[in-house]
Short mmCIF file of N, CA, C and O in Angstrom, two decimals:
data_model
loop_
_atom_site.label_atom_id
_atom_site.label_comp_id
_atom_site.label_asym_id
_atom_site.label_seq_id
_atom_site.Cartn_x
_atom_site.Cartn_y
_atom_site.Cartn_z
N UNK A 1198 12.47 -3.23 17.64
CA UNK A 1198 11.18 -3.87 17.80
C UNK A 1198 11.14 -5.08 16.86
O UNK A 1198 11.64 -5.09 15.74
N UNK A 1199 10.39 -6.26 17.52
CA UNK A 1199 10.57 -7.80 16.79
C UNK A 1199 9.53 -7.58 15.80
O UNK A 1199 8.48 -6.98 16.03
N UNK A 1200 9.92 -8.16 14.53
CA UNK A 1200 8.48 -8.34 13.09
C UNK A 1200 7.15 -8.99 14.35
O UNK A 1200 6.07 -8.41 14.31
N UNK A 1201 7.26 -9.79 15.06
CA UNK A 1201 5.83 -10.48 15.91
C UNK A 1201 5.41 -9.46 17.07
O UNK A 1201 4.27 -9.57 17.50
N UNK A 1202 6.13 -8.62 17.53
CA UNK A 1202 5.61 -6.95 17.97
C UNK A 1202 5.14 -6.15 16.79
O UNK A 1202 3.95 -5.84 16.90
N UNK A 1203 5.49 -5.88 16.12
CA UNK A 1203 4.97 -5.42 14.88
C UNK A 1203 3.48 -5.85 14.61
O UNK A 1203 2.42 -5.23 14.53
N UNK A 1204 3.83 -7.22 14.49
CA UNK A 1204 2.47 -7.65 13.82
C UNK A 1204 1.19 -7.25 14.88
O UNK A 1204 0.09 -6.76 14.59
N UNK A 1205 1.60 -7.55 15.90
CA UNK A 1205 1.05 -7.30 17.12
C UNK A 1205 0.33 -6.31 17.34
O UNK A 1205 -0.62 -6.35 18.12
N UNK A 1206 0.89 -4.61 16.24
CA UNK A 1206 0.54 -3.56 16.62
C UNK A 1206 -1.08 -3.51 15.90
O UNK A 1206 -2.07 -2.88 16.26
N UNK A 1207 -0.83 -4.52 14.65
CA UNK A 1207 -2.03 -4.93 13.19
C UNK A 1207 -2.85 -5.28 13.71
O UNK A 1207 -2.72 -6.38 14.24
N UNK A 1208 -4.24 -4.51 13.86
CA UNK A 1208 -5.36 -4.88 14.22
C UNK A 1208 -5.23 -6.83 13.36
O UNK A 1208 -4.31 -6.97 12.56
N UNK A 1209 -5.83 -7.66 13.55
CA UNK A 1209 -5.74 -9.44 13.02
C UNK A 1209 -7.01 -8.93 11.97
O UNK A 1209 -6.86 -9.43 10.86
N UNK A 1210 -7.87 -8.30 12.04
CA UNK A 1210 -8.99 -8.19 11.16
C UNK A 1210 -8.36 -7.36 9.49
O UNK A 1210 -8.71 -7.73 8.37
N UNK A 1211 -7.50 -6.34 9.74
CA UNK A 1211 -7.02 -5.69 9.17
C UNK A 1211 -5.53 -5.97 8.17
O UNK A 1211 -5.04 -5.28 7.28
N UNK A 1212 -5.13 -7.27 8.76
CA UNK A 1212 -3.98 -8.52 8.60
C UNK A 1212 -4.85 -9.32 7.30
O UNK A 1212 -4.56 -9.51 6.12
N UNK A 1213 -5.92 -9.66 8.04
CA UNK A 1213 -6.33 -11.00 7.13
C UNK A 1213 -6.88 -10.49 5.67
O UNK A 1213 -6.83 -11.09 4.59
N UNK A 1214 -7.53 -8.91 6.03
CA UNK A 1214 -8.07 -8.51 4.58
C UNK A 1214 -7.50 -8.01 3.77
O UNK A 1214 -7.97 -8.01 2.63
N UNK A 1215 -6.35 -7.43 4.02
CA UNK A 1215 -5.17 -6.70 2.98
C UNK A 1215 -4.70 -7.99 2.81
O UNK A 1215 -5.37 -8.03 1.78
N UNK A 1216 -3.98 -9.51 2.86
CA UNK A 1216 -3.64 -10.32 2.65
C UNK A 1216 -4.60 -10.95 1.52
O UNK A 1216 -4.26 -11.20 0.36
N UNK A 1217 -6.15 -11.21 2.22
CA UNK A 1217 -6.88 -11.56 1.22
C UNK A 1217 -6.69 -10.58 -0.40
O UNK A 1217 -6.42 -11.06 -1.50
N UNK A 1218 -6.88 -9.45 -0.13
CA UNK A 1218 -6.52 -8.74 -1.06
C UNK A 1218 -5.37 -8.64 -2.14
O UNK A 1218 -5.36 -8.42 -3.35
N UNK A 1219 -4.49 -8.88 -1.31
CA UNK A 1219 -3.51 -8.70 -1.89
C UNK A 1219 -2.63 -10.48 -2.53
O UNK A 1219 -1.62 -10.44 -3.24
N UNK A 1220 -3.21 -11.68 -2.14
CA UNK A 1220 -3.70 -12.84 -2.80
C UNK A 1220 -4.52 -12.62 -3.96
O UNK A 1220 -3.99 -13.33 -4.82
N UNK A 1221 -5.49 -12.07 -4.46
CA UNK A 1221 -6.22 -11.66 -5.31
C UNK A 1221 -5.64 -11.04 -6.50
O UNK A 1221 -5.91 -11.43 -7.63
N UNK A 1222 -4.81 -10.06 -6.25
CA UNK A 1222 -4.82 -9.05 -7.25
C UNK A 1222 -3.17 -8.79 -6.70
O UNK A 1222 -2.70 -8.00 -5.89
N UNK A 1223 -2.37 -10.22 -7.85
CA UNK A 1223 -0.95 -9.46 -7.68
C UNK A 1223 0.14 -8.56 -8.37
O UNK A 1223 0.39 -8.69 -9.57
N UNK A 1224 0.64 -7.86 -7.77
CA UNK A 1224 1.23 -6.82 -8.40
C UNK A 1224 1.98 -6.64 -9.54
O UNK A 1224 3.01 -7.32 -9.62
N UNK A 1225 1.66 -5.74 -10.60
CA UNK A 1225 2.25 -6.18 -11.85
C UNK A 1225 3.25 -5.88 -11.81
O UNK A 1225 3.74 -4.91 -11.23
N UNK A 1226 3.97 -7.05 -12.76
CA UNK A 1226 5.52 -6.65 -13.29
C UNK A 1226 5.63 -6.07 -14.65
O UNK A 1226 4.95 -6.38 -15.63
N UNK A 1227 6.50 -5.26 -14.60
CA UNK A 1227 7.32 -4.63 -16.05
C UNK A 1227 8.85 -4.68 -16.18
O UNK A 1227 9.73 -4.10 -15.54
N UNK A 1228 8.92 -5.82 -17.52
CA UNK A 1228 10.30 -6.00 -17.64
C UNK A 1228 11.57 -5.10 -18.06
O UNK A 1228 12.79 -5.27 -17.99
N UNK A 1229 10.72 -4.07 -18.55
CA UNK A 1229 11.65 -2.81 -19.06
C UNK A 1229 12.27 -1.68 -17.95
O UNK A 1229 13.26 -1.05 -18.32
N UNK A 1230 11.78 -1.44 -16.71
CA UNK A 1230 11.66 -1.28 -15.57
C UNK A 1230 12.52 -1.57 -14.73
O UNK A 1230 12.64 -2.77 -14.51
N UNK A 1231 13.52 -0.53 -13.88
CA UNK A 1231 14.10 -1.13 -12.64
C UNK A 1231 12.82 -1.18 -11.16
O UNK A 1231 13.19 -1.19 -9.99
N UNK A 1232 11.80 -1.21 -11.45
CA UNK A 1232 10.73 -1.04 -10.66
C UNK A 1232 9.87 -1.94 -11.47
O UNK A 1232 9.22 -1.93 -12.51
N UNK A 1233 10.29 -3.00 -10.13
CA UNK A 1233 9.25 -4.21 -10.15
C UNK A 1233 7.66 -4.65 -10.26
O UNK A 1233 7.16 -5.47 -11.03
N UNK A 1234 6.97 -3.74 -9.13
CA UNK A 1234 5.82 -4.26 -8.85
C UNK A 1234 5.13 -2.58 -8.84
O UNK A 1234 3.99 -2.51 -9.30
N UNK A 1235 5.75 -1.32 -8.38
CA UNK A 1235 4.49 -0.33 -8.51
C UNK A 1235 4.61 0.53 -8.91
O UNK A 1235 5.41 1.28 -8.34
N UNK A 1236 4.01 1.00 -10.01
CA UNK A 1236 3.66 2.03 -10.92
C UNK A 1236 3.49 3.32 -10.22
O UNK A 1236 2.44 3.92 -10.49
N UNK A 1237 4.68 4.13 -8.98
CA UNK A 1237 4.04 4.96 -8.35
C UNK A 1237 4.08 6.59 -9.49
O UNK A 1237 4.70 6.94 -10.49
N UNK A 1238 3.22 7.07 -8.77
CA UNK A 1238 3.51 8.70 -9.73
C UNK A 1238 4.13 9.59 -8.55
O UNK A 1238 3.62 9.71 -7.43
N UNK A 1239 5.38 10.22 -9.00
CA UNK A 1239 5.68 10.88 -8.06
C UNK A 1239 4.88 12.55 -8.10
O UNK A 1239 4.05 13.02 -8.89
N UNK A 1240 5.65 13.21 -6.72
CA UNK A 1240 5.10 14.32 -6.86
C UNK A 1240 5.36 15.53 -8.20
O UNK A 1240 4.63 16.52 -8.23
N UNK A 1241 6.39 15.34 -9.20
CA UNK A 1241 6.68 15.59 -10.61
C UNK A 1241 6.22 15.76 -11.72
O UNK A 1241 6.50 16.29 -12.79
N UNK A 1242 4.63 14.56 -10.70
CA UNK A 1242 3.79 14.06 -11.86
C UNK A 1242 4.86 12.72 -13.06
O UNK A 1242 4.32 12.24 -14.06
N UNK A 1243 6.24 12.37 -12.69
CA UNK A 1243 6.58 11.32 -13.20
C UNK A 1243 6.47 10.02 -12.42
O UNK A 1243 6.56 9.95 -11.19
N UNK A 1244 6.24 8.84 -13.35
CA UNK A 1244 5.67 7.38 -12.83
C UNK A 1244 7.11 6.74 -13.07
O UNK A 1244 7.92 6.99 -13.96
N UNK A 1245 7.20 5.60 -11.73
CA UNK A 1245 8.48 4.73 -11.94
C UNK A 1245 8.12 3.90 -12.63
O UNK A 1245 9.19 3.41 -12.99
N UNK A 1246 7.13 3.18 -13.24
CA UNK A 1246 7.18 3.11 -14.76
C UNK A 1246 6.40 3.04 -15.52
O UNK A 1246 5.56 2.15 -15.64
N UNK A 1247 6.61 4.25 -16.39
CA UNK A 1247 5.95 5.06 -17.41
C UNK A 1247 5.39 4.11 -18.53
O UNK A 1247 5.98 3.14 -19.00
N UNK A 1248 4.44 4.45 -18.78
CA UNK A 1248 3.56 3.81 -19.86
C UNK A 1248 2.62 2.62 -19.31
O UNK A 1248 1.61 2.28 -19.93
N UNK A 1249 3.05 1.98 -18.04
CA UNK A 1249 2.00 1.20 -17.22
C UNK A 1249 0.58 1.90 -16.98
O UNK A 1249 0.49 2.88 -16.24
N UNK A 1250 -0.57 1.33 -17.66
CA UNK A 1250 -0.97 2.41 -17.00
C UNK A 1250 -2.12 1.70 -16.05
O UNK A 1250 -3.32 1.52 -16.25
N UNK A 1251 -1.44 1.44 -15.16
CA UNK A 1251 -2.15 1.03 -13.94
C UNK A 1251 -1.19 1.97 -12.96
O UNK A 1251 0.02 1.75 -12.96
N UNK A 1252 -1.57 2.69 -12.38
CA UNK A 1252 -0.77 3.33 -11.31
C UNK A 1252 -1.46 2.98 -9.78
O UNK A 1252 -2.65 2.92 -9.47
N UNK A 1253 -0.22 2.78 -8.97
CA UNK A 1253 -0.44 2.52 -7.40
C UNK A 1253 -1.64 3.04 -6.73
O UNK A 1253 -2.38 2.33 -6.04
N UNK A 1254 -1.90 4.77 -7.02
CA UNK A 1254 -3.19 4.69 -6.08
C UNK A 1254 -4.07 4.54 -6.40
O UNK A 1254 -4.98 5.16 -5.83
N UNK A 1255 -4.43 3.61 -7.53
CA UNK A 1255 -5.99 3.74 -8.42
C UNK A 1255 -5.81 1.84 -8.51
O UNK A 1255 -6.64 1.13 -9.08
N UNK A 1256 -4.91 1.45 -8.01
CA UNK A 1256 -4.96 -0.29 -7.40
C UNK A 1256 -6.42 -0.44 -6.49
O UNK A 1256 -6.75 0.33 -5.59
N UNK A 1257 -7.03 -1.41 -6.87
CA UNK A 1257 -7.94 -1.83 -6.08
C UNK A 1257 -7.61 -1.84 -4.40
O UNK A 1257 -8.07 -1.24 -3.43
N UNK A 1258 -6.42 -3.00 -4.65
CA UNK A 1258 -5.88 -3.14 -3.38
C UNK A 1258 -5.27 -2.17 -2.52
O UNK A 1258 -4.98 -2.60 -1.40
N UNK A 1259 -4.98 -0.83 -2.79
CA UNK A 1259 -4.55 0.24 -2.64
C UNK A 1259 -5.60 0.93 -2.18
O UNK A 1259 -5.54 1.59 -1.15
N UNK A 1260 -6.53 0.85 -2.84
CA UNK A 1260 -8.08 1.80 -2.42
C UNK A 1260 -8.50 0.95 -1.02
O UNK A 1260 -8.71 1.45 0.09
N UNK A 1261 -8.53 0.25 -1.19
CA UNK A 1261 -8.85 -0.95 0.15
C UNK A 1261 -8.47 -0.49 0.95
O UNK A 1261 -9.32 0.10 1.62
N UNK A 1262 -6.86 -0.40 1.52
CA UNK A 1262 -6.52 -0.32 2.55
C UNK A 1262 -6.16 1.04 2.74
O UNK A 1262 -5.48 1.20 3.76
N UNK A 1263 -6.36 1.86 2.22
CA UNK A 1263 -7.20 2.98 2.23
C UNK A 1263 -8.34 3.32 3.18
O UNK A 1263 -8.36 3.64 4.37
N UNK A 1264 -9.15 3.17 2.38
CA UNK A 1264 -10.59 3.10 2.87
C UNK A 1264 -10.56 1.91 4.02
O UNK A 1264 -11.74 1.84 4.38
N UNK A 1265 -9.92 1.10 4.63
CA UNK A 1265 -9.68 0.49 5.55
C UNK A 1265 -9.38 1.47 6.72
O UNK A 1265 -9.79 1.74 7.85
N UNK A 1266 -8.47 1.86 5.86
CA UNK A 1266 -7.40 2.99 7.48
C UNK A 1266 -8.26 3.59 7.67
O UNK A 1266 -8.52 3.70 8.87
N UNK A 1267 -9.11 4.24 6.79
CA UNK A 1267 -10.07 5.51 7.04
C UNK A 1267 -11.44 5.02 8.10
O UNK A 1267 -12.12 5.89 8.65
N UNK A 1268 -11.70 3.75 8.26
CA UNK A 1268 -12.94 2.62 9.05
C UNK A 1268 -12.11 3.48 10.14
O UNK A 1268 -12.27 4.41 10.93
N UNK A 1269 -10.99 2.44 9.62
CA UNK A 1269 -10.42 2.55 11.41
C UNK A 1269 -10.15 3.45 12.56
O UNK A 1269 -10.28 3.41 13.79
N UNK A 1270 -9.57 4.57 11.29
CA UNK A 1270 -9.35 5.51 12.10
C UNK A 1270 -9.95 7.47 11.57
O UNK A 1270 -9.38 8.49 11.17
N UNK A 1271 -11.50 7.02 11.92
CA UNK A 1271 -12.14 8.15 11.38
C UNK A 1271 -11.63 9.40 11.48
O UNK A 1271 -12.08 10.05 10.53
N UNK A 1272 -10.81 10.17 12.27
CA UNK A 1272 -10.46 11.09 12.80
C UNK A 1272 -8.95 11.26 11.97
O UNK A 1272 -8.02 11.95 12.37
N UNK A 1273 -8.97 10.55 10.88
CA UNK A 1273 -7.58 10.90 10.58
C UNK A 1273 -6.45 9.80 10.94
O UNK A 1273 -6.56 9.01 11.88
N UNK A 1274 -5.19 9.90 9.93
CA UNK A 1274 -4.07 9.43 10.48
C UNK A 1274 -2.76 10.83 10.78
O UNK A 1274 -1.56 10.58 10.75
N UNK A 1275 -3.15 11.85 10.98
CA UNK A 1275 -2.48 12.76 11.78
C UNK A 1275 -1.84 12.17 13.08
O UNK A 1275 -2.57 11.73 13.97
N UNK A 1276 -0.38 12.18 13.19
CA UNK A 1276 -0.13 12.09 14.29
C UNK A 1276 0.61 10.64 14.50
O UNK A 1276 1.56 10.41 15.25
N UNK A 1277 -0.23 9.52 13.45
CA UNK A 1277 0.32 8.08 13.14
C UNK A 1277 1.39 7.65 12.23
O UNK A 1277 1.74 8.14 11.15
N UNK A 1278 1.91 6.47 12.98
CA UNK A 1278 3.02 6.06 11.80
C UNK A 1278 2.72 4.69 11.15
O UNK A 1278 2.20 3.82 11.84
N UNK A 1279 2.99 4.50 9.94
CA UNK A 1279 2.67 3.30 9.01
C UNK A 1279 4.00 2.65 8.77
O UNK A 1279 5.09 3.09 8.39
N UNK A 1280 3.61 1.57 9.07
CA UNK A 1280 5.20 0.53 8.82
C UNK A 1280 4.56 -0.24 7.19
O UNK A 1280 3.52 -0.87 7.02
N UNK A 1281 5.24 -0.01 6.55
CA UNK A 1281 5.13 -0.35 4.87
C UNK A 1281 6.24 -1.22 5.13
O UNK A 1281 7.37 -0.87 4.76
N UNK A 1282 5.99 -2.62 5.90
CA UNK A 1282 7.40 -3.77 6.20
C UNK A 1282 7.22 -4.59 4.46
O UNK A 1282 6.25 -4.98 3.81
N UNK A 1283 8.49 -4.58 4.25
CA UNK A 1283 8.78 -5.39 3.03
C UNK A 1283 7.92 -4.67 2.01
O UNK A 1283 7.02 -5.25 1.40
N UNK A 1284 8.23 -3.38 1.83
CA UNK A 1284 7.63 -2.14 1.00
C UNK A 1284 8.44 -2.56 -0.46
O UNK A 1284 8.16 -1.57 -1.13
N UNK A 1285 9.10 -3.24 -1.15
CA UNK A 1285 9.77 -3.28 -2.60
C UNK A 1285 9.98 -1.80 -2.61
O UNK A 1285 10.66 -1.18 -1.79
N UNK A 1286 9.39 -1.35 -3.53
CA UNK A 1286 9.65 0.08 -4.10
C UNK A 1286 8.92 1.14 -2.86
O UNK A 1286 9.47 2.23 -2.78
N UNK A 1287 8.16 0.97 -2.24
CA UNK A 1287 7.22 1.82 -1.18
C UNK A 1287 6.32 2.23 -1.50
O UNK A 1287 6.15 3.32 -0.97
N UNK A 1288 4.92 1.74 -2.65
CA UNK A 1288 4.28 2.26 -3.10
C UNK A 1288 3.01 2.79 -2.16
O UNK A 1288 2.46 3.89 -2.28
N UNK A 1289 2.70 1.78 -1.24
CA UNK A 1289 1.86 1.74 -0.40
C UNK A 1289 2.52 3.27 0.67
O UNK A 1289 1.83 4.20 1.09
N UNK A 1290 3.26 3.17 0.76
CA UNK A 1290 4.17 3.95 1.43
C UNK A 1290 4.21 5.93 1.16
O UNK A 1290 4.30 6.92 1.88
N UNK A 1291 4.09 5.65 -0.24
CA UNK A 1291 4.00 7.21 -0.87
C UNK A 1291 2.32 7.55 -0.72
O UNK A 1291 1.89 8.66 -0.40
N UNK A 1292 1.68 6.65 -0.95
CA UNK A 1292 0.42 6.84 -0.78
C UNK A 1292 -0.51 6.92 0.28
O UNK A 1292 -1.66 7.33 0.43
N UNK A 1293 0.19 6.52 0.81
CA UNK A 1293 -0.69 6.74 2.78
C UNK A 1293 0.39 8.06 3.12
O UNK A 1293 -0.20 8.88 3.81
N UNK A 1294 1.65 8.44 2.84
CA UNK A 1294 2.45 9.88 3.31
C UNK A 1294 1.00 10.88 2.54
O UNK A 1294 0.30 11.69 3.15
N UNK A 1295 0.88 10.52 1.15
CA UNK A 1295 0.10 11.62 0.70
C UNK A 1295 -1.48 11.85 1.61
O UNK A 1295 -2.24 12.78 1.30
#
């Protein structure tokens, strides 16, 4: 499947506000870190990187599209699949699986 099928599947309303968002509020770096941009916590309860303490699901921008998916799709994402395209580490990714 082509990235412009893909995009295709993105509601355009739902495109423009995670973008806006995510223009806003960009992802921190830590230089000590082989993990660039997200502070995820795994299920271990350990963070890819520790002592940040901004962690992935307590990101603004994270809560957003969140509570976005949830507009969209009241009934749940049971059953759906999420393309996390150009995911870095997959933070967005661990957090919509959870």
């Amino acid at each position: 499947m082509s990235l412009m099928k893909i995009r295709s599947l993105i509601p355009a309303r739902l495109r423009s506000i995670l973008r806006t968002l995510v223009g806003r509020h960009p992802p921190p770096q830590c230089p000590s870190s082989p993990f660039t941009a997200h502070n995820i916590r795994l299920d271990d309860g350990t963070e890819t990187m520790p002592g940040h303490d901004l962690l992935m699901e307590t990101t603004t921008w994270c809560q957003s599209a969140v509570r976005t998916l949830k507009m969209l799709y009241p009934k749940g994402l049971k059953g759906k699949r999420i393309a996390d395209l150009g995911c870095l580490e997959g933070g967005f990714s661990v957090v919509f699986a959870r």
